[in-house]
């Protein structure tokens, strides 16, 4: 079985000599993976995306790091190696990084789970590159042209490490429009994909992901530990899963013996997937769905005086840019207030955020202020973040936070 010629690059990268200002150099020396354009003092005039940037110290002319040049991003250099130790950026270099990443996932892979994130971008030393495994299918999502010259060595190493029978490439929107490659979004570059909907196991619970058309790589793996935890507290309970997408929390709840689960999402197609995912498992509870805008539907449920033993609210990112932060905070406060009103006596409210621009301390403070103002007594049971296959390598890499609030009345 051979790899598609589409992963062979049209461009052979060259080496660039780079000097940074004091702030940029300090970031590199401290191991931060981003160098912004305004931190660059000197660089070759003919630099192109994918070129190897050799970063020299400002004064002593020593190499302090190696990165890839990105002509299309304000983050102009994405660092691969920040050290005074020498390194050769080649297939062996990437293979060693992939092995290191795989070894970090060993604890998870010893559980009844065959779906995991093998590469988590910058956090695993691969800025702008994600690799997710669903059973025997590896999905590689590429966000930047910087990786195009290196895919020919990286993808085979990923395939071997994951022991994948099939490799699918997914592209960011900007890469889909790029003319620097021959790849198409959803291209199968190794093996055969008999069905774009791939079944996999998450802590003993069966799920599926559409690896061609699904969001990101087909599914959201980062909440795995939270889904397992919520599920274990749902036996005999009524559950509301808001922004349910493919029913992650819903299906774990049903699997663990929930009496009735309601999945709420704006997408009817996502709710159909949630129902199908539920049917991949044996359960006795009832699975209901509500299609509509979450804020409007939650208000309607409150108006109808409906409550649930467990309420999970896991919205999409509300702050994709700095200008949206204030509005995002207001939305989180609003969801916490709506969630509290829908949580039954002695019930559990789970509130999550995946907005990296809203920091964990800010998010938990919003929840604390909002819930305290509701005059109901509650305990903070848990505060969690990413699952173990989403290791955090730098501050901006931590985007996921989740709070569990148990009401006493």
Coordinates of C-alpha atoms in Angstrom, one line a residue:
X1 CA 0.0 0.0 0.0
X2 CA 1.5 3.4 -1.0
X3 CA 0.9 7.0 -0.1
X4 CA -0.8 9.3 -2.6
X5 CA 1.5 11.5 -4.7
X6 CA -0.6 14.4 -3.6
X7 CA 1.4 14.7 -0.4
X8 CA 4.6 15.4 -2.4
X9 CA 5.4 19.1 -2.3
X10 CA 5.9 21.3 -5.3
X11 CA 8.3 23.4 -3.2
X12 CA 11.7 22.6 -1.8
X13 CA 12.2 24.8 1.3
X14 CA 15.3 26.9 1.9
X15 CA 17.0 28.2 5.0
X16 CA 16.4 31.7 6.3
X17 CA 18.6 33.6 8.7
X18 CA 16.4 35.5 11.2
X19 CA 17.1 38.1 13.9
X20 CA 14.4 39.1 16.4
X21 CA 14.0 42.0 18.8
X22 CA 14.6 41.5 22.5
X23 CA 10.9 40.6 23.2
X24 CA 10.8 38.0 20.3
X25 CA 14.1 36.5 21.3
X26 CA 13.0 36.2 24.9
X27 CA 9.8 34.3 23.8
X28 CA 11.8 31.9 21.7
X29 CA 14.4 31.2 24.5
X30 CA 11.5 30.5 26.9
X31 CA 10.1 28.0 24.5
X32 CA 7.0 29.9 23.2
X33 CA 6.0 28.5 19.8
X34 CA 5.0 31.8 18.2
X35 CA 7.0 34.6 16.7
X36 CA 5.0 37.6 15.4
X37 CA 5.9 39.7 12.4
X38 CA 6.6 42.8 14.5
X39 CA 9.2 40.8 16.5
X40 CA 11.4 40.2 13.4
X41 CA 14.2 42.7 12.8
X42 CA 16.0 40.9 9.9
X43 CA 15.0 38.1 7.5
X44 CA 15.7 37.1 3.8
X45 CA 13.7 39.1 1.3
X46 CA 12.6 36.0 -0.6
X47 CA 11.1 34.1 2.3
X48 CA 8.3 31.7 1.5
X49 CA 5.9 29.6 3.6
X50 CA 7.6 26.4 4.7
X51 CA 11.1 27.8 4.7
X52 CA 13.2 26.8 7.7
X53 CA 13.8 29.9 9.9
X54 CA 17.1 29.7 11.8
X55 CA 16.7 32.2 14.7
X56 CA 20.0 33.8 15.8
X57 CA 20.4 35.6 19.1
X58 CA 20.5 39.4 18.9
X59 CA 24.0 39.9 20.3
X60 CA 26.1 36.7 20.3
X61 CA 25.0 35.4 16.9
X62 CA 24.2 32.0 18.3
X63 CA 21.3 29.9 17.1
X64 CA 18.5 30.0 19.7
X65 CA 15.8 28.2 17.8
X66 CA 14.4 26.7 14.6
X67 CA 11.0 27.3 13.1
X68 CA 8.9 27.4 9.9
X69 CA 8.2 30.6 8.1
X70 CA 4.5 31.4 7.4
X71 CA 4.0 34.2 4.9
X72 CA 0.2 34.2 5.4
X73 CA 0.0 34.7 9.2
X74 CA 0.8 37.5 11.6
X75 CA 2.4 34.6 13.6
X76 CA 5.2 34.7 11.0
X77 CA 7.4 32.0 12.5
X78 CA 6.0 28.8 14.1
X79 CA 8.8 27.4 16.3
X80 CA 9.8 23.7 16.1
X81 CA 12.8 23.7 18.3
X82 CA 13.8 26.3 20.9
X83 CA 17.2 25.4 22.3
X84 CA 20.9 26.0 22.1
X85 CA 21.2 22.3 21.2
X86 CA 21.7 21.5 17.5
X87 CA 18.9 19.9 15.6
X88 CA 18.5 18.8 12.0
X89 CA 15.0 19.3 10.7
X90 CA 14.3 16.2 8.7
X91 CA 12.2 13.0 8.7
X92 CA 14.0 11.6 11.7
X93 CA 13.4 14.8 13.7
X94 CA 9.6 14.7 13.1
X95 CA 9.5 10.9 13.7
X96 CA 11.1 11.4 17.2
X97 CA 8.5 14.2 18.0
X98 CA 5.7 11.9 16.9
X99 CA 7.1 9.1 19.1
X100 CA 7.2 11.4 22.1
X101 CA 3.6 12.5 21.5
X102 CA 2.5 8.9 21.2
X103 CA 4.2 7.9 24.5
X104 CA 2.3 10.7 26.3
X105 CA -1.0 9.0 25.3
X106 CA -0.2 5.6 26.7
X107 CA -2.3 5.9 29.8
X108 CA -5.4 6.7 27.7
X109 CA -4.6 3.9 25.3
X110 CA -4.6 1.4 28.1
X111 CA -8.3 2.1 28.6
X112 CA -11.1 0.7 26.4
X113 CA -10.6 3.6 24.0
X114 CA -9.4 3.5 20.4
X115 CA -9.9 7.2 19.5
X116 CA -7.4 9.9 20.5
X117 CA -5.5 13.0 19.5
X118 CA -2.0 11.9 18.4
X119 CA -0.8 15.5 17.6
X120 CA -2.2 18.6 19.4
X121 CA -0.6 21.3 17.3
X122 CA 1.9 23.6 19.0
X123 CA 1.5 21.6 22.3
X124 CA 3.2 18.6 20.7
X125 CA 5.7 20.7 18.6
X126 CA 3.6 20.7 15.4
X127 CA 2.1 24.2 15.1
X128 CA -0.9 24.3 12.8
X129 CA -1.1 20.5 12.5
X130 CA -3.6 18.1 14.2
X131 CA -3.7 14.3 14.0
X132 CA -6.7 12.4 15.3
X133 CA -7.2 8.6 15.3
X134 CA -10.6 7.0 15.1
X135 CA -10.1 3.2 15.3
X136 CA -8.1 2.3 12.2
X137 CA -8.5 5.7 10.5
X138 CA -6.0 8.6 11.0
X139 CA -7.3 12.1 10.2
X140 CA -4.6 14.8 9.6
X141 CA -5.9 18.4 9.7
X142 CA -3.6 21.0 8.2
X143 CA -4.0 24.7 9.0
X144 CA -1.0 26.2 7.3
X145 CA 1.0 26.0 4.1
X146 CA 4.2 25.7 6.2
X147 CA 3.6 21.9 6.4
X148 CA 3.3 21.2 2.7
X149 CA 7.0 20.5 2.1
X150 CA 7.2 18.1 5.0
X151 CA 4.0 16.0 4.7
X152 CA 5.8 13.4 2.6
X153 CA 7.9 12.4 5.7
X154 CA 5.4 13.3 8.5
X155 CA 2.3 11.5 7.3
X156 CA 4.0 8.0 6.9
X157 CA 5.5 8.3 10.4
X158 CA 2.0 9.2 11.8
X159 CA 0.4 6.3 9.9
X160 CA 3.0 3.8 11.3
X161 CA 2.8 5.1 14.8
X162 CA -1.0 4.9 14.8
X163 CA -1.0 1.7 12.9
X164 CA -3.7 3.2 10.7
X165 CA -5.2 1.4 7.8
X166 CA -6.5 4.6 6.2
X167 CA -5.2 8.2 6.3
X168 CA -7.5 11.2 5.5
X169 CA -6.4 14.8 5.0
X170 CA -8.6 17.6 6.1
X171 CA -7.8 21.3 5.2
X172 CA -8.5 24.6 6.8
X173 CA -10.6 27.0 4.7
X174 CA -7.5 29.1 3.8
X175 CA -5.6 26.0 2.7
X176 CA -8.6 24.8 0.6
X177 CA -8.2 28.0 -1.4
X178 CA -4.4 27.8 -1.6
X179 CA -2.8 26.9 -5.0
X180 CA 0.4 25.7 -3.4
X181 CA -0.7 22.0 -3.3
X182 CA -2.8 19.4 -5.0
X183 CA -4.7 18.2 -2.0
X184 CA -8.5 18.4 -1.6
X185 CA -10.3 18.5 1.8
X186 CA -11.2 15.0 2.7
X187 CA -8.7 13.3 0.4
X188 CA -7.8 9.7 1.3
X189 CA -4.0 9.7 0.9
X190 CA -3.4 6.2 2.2
X191 CA -5.5 3.0 2.2
X192 CA -9.2 2.9 1.4
X193 CA -12.1 4.5 3.2
X194 CA -15.1 2.3 2.7
X195 CA -17.4 4.5 4.7
X196 CA -16.9 8.2 5.7
X197 CA -18.7 7.5 8.9
X198 CA -16.2 5.7 11.1
X199 CA -17.2 3.8 14.3
X200 CA -14.9 4.0 17.4
X201 CA -14.9 3.4 21.1
X202 CA -14.5 5.9 24.0
X203 CA -14.2 4.4 27.4
X204 CA -16.3 1.4 26.4
X205 CA -19.0 3.6 24.7
X206 CA -19.5 3.3 21.0
X207 CA -19.6 6.4 18.8
X208 CA -19.1 7.4 15.2
X209 CA -17.5 10.3 13.3
X210 CA -17.9 11.5 9.8
X211 CA -14.2 12.0 9.0
X212 CA -14.9 13.7 5.6
X213 CA -17.7 16.1 6.5
X214 CA -17.8 16.4 10.3
X215 CA -16.5 19.4 12.2
X216 CA -12.8 19.7 12.6
X217 CA -11.6 16.1 12.1
X218 CA -15.1 14.6 12.6
X219 CA -15.6 14.7 16.4
X220 CA -14.5 16.6 19.5
X221 CA -12.1 14.4 21.5
X222 CA -11.1 17.0 24.1
X223 CA -14.1 16.5 26.4
X224 CA -13.7 12.7 26.6
X225 CA -12.9 12.6 30.4
X226 CA -15.8 15.0 31.1
X227 CA -18.2 12.9 29.2
X228 CA -17.1 9.8 31.1
X229 CA -17.4 11.6 34.4
X230 CA -20.9 13.1 33.7
X231 CA -22.1 9.7 32.4
X232 CA -21.1 8.0 35.7
X233 CA -23.4 10.4 37.6
X234 CA -26.4 9.9 35.4
X235 CA -27.9 6.6 36.5
X236 CA -31.6 6.9 36.9
X237 CA -31.4 10.7 36.1
X238 CA -33.1 13.0 33.7
X239 CA -30.4 14.8 31.6
X240 CA -30.3 17.9 29.3
X241 CA -27.3 18.1 26.9
X242 CA -27.2 21.7 25.4
X243 CA -25.2 22.3 22.2
X244 CA -25.1 18.5 22.0
X245 CA -23.6 18.2 18.5
X246 CA -23.1 14.4 18.0
X247 CA -24.4 13.6 21.5
X248 CA -21.2 13.0 23.4
X249 CA -22.6 13.7 26.8
X250 CA -26.0 12.3 25.9
X251 CA -24.8 8.9 24.8
X252 CA -22.5 8.5 27.9
X253 CA -25.5 9.3 30.0
X254 CA -27.8 6.8 28.3
X255 CA -25.0 4.2 28.4
X256 CA -24.7 4.7 32.2
X257 CA -28.5 4.2 32.8
X258 CA -30.0 7.7 32.5
X259 CA -33.8 7.6 32.7
X260 CA -34.3 10.3 30.0
X261 CA -31.9 12.3 28.0
X262 CA -32.7 15.4 25.9
X263 CA -30.2 16.5 23.3
X264 CA -30.5 20.2 22.2
X265 CA -28.7 21.6 19.2
X266 CA -29.5 24.0 16.4
X267 CA -28.5 21.4 13.8
X268 CA -31.1 18.8 12.9
X269 CA -28.4 16.8 11.2
X270 CA -26.2 16.8 14.3
X271 CA -29.2 15.6 16.4
X272 CA -29.7 12.7 13.9
X273 CA -26.1 11.7 14.4
X274 CA -26.6 11.9 18.2
X275 CA -29.6 9.5 17.9
X276 CA -27.6 7.2 15.7
X277 CA -24.6 7.3 18.2
X278 CA -27.0 6.3 21.0
X279 CA -28.2 3.3 19.0
X280 CA -24.7 2.0 18.7
X281 CA -25.0 1.1 22.4
X282 CA -27.5 -0.8 24.5
X283 CA -29.6 1.4 26.8
X284 CA -33.1 1.5 28.3
X285 CA -33.7 5.2 28.8
X286 CA -35.5 7.6 26.5
X287 CA -33.6 9.8 24.1
X288 CA -35.4 13.0 23.0
X289 CA -34.1 15.9 20.8
X290 CA -34.9 19.6 20.5
X291 CA -33.7 21.4 17.4
X292 CA -33.4 25.2 17.8
X293 CA -31.4 28.1 19.1
X294 CA -30.1 27.2 22.6
X295 CA -30.9 30.5 24.3
X296 CA -34.5 30.5 23.0
X297 CA -35.1 26.9 23.7
X298 CA -33.8 27.1 27.3
X299 CA -36.1 30.0 28.0
X300 CA -39.0 28.0 26.6
X301 CA -38.2 25.1 28.9
X302 CA -38.0 27.4 31.9
X303 CA -41.3 28.9 30.9
X304 CA -42.8 25.4 30.8
X305 CA -41.4 24.8 34.3
X306 CA -39.2 21.8 33.1
X307 CA -36.2 20.8 35.2
X308 CA -33.5 18.1 34.9
X309 CA -31.3 16.3 37.4
X310 CA -28.2 16.9 35.2
X311 CA -27.8 19.9 32.9
X312 CA -24.7 20.1 30.6
X313 CA -24.0 23.3 28.7
X314 CA -21.0 23.1 26.3
X315 CA -21.3 25.9 23.7
X316 CA -19.0 26.5 20.7
X317 CA -16.3 29.2 21.1
X318 CA -18.0 32.6 21.6
X319 CA -14.7 34.6 21.3
X320 CA -12.8 33.7 18.1
X321 CA -11.3 37.2 18.1
X322 CA -10.4 39.8 20.8
X323 CA -13.4 42.1 19.9
X324 CA -15.8 39.3 20.9
X325 CA -14.5 38.7 24.4
X326 CA -16.9 41.0 26.3
X327 CA -19.9 39.6 24.4
X328 CA -18.7 36.0 25.1
X329 CA -18.5 36.7 28.9
X330 CA -22.1 38.0 28.8
X331 CA -23.2 34.8 27.0
X332 CA -21.5 32.6 29.5
X333 CA -23.2 34.5 32.4
X334 CA -26.5 34.1 30.6
X335 CA -26.1 30.4 30.1
X336 CA -25.1 29.9 33.7
X337 CA -28.3 31.7 34.8
X338 CA -30.5 29.7 32.4
X339 CA -28.8 26.4 33.4
X340 CA -29.4 27.1 37.1
X341 CA -33.1 27.6 36.5
X342 CA -33.3 24.3 34.6
X343 CA -31.3 22.3 37.3
X344 CA -33.6 20.3 39.6
X345 CA -33.3 20.2 43.4
X346 CA -30.0 18.5 44.4
X347 CA -29.2 18.5 40.7
X348 CA -25.8 18.9 38.8
X349 CA -25.0 21.8 36.4
X350 CA -22.0 21.4 34.2
X351 CA -20.8 24.5 32.4
X352 CA -18.0 24.4 29.8
X353 CA -16.1 26.9 27.6
X354 CA -13.7 26.3 24.7
X355 CA -13.0 30.0 24.1
X356 CA -9.2 30.3 24.5
X357 CA -9.5 34.1 24.8
X358 CA -11.7 33.8 27.9
X359 CA -9.2 32.5 30.5
X360 CA -10.1 29.7 33.0
X361 CA -10.1 32.0 36.0
X362 CA -12.4 34.5 34.2
X363 CA -14.8 31.7 33.2
X364 CA -15.0 30.2 36.7
X365 CA -15.5 33.7 38.2
X366 CA -18.4 34.4 35.8
X367 CA -20.0 31.2 36.9
X368 CA -19.4 31.9 40.6
X369 CA -20.9 35.4 40.4
X370 CA -23.9 34.3 38.3
X371 CA -24.8 31.3 40.4
X372 CA -24.2 33.1 43.8
X373 CA -26.6 35.8 42.7
X374 CA -29.3 33.1 42.2
X375 CA -29.5 32.6 46.0
X376 CA -29.3 28.8 45.7
X377 CA -26.8 27.0 47.8
X378 CA -24.3 24.9 45.8
X379 CA -20.9 23.2 45.9
X380 CA -18.2 23.3 43.2
X381 CA -17.6 19.6 42.7
X382 CA -14.9 19.7 40.0
X383 CA -13.0 22.1 37.8
X384 CA -11.4 20.3 34.8
X385 CA -9.6 21.0 31.5
X386 CA -8.4 19.0 28.6
X387 CA -8.1 15.2 28.5
X388 CA -4.6 13.7 28.6
X389 CA -4.3 13.5 24.8
X390 CA -4.5 17.3 24.7
X391 CA -1.4 18.2 26.7
X392 CA -0.7 21.9 27.3
X393 CA 2.7 23.1 26.1
X394 CA 2.2 26.9 26.4
X395 CA -0.4 29.2 28.0
X396 CA -2.5 29.9 24.8
X397 CA -2.7 26.1 24.3
X398 CA -5.1 25.8 27.2
X399 CA -8.6 26.6 25.9
X400 CA -11.0 24.0 27.5
X401 CA -12.4 24.5 31.0
X402 CA -15.3 22.8 32.7
X403 CA -17.0 23.4 36.0
X404 CA -19.3 21.0 37.9
X405 CA -21.8 22.7 40.3
X406 CA -24.0 20.6 42.7
X407 CA -27.0 22.4 44.1
X408 CA -28.1 21.6 47.7
X409 CA -31.7 22.5 47.2

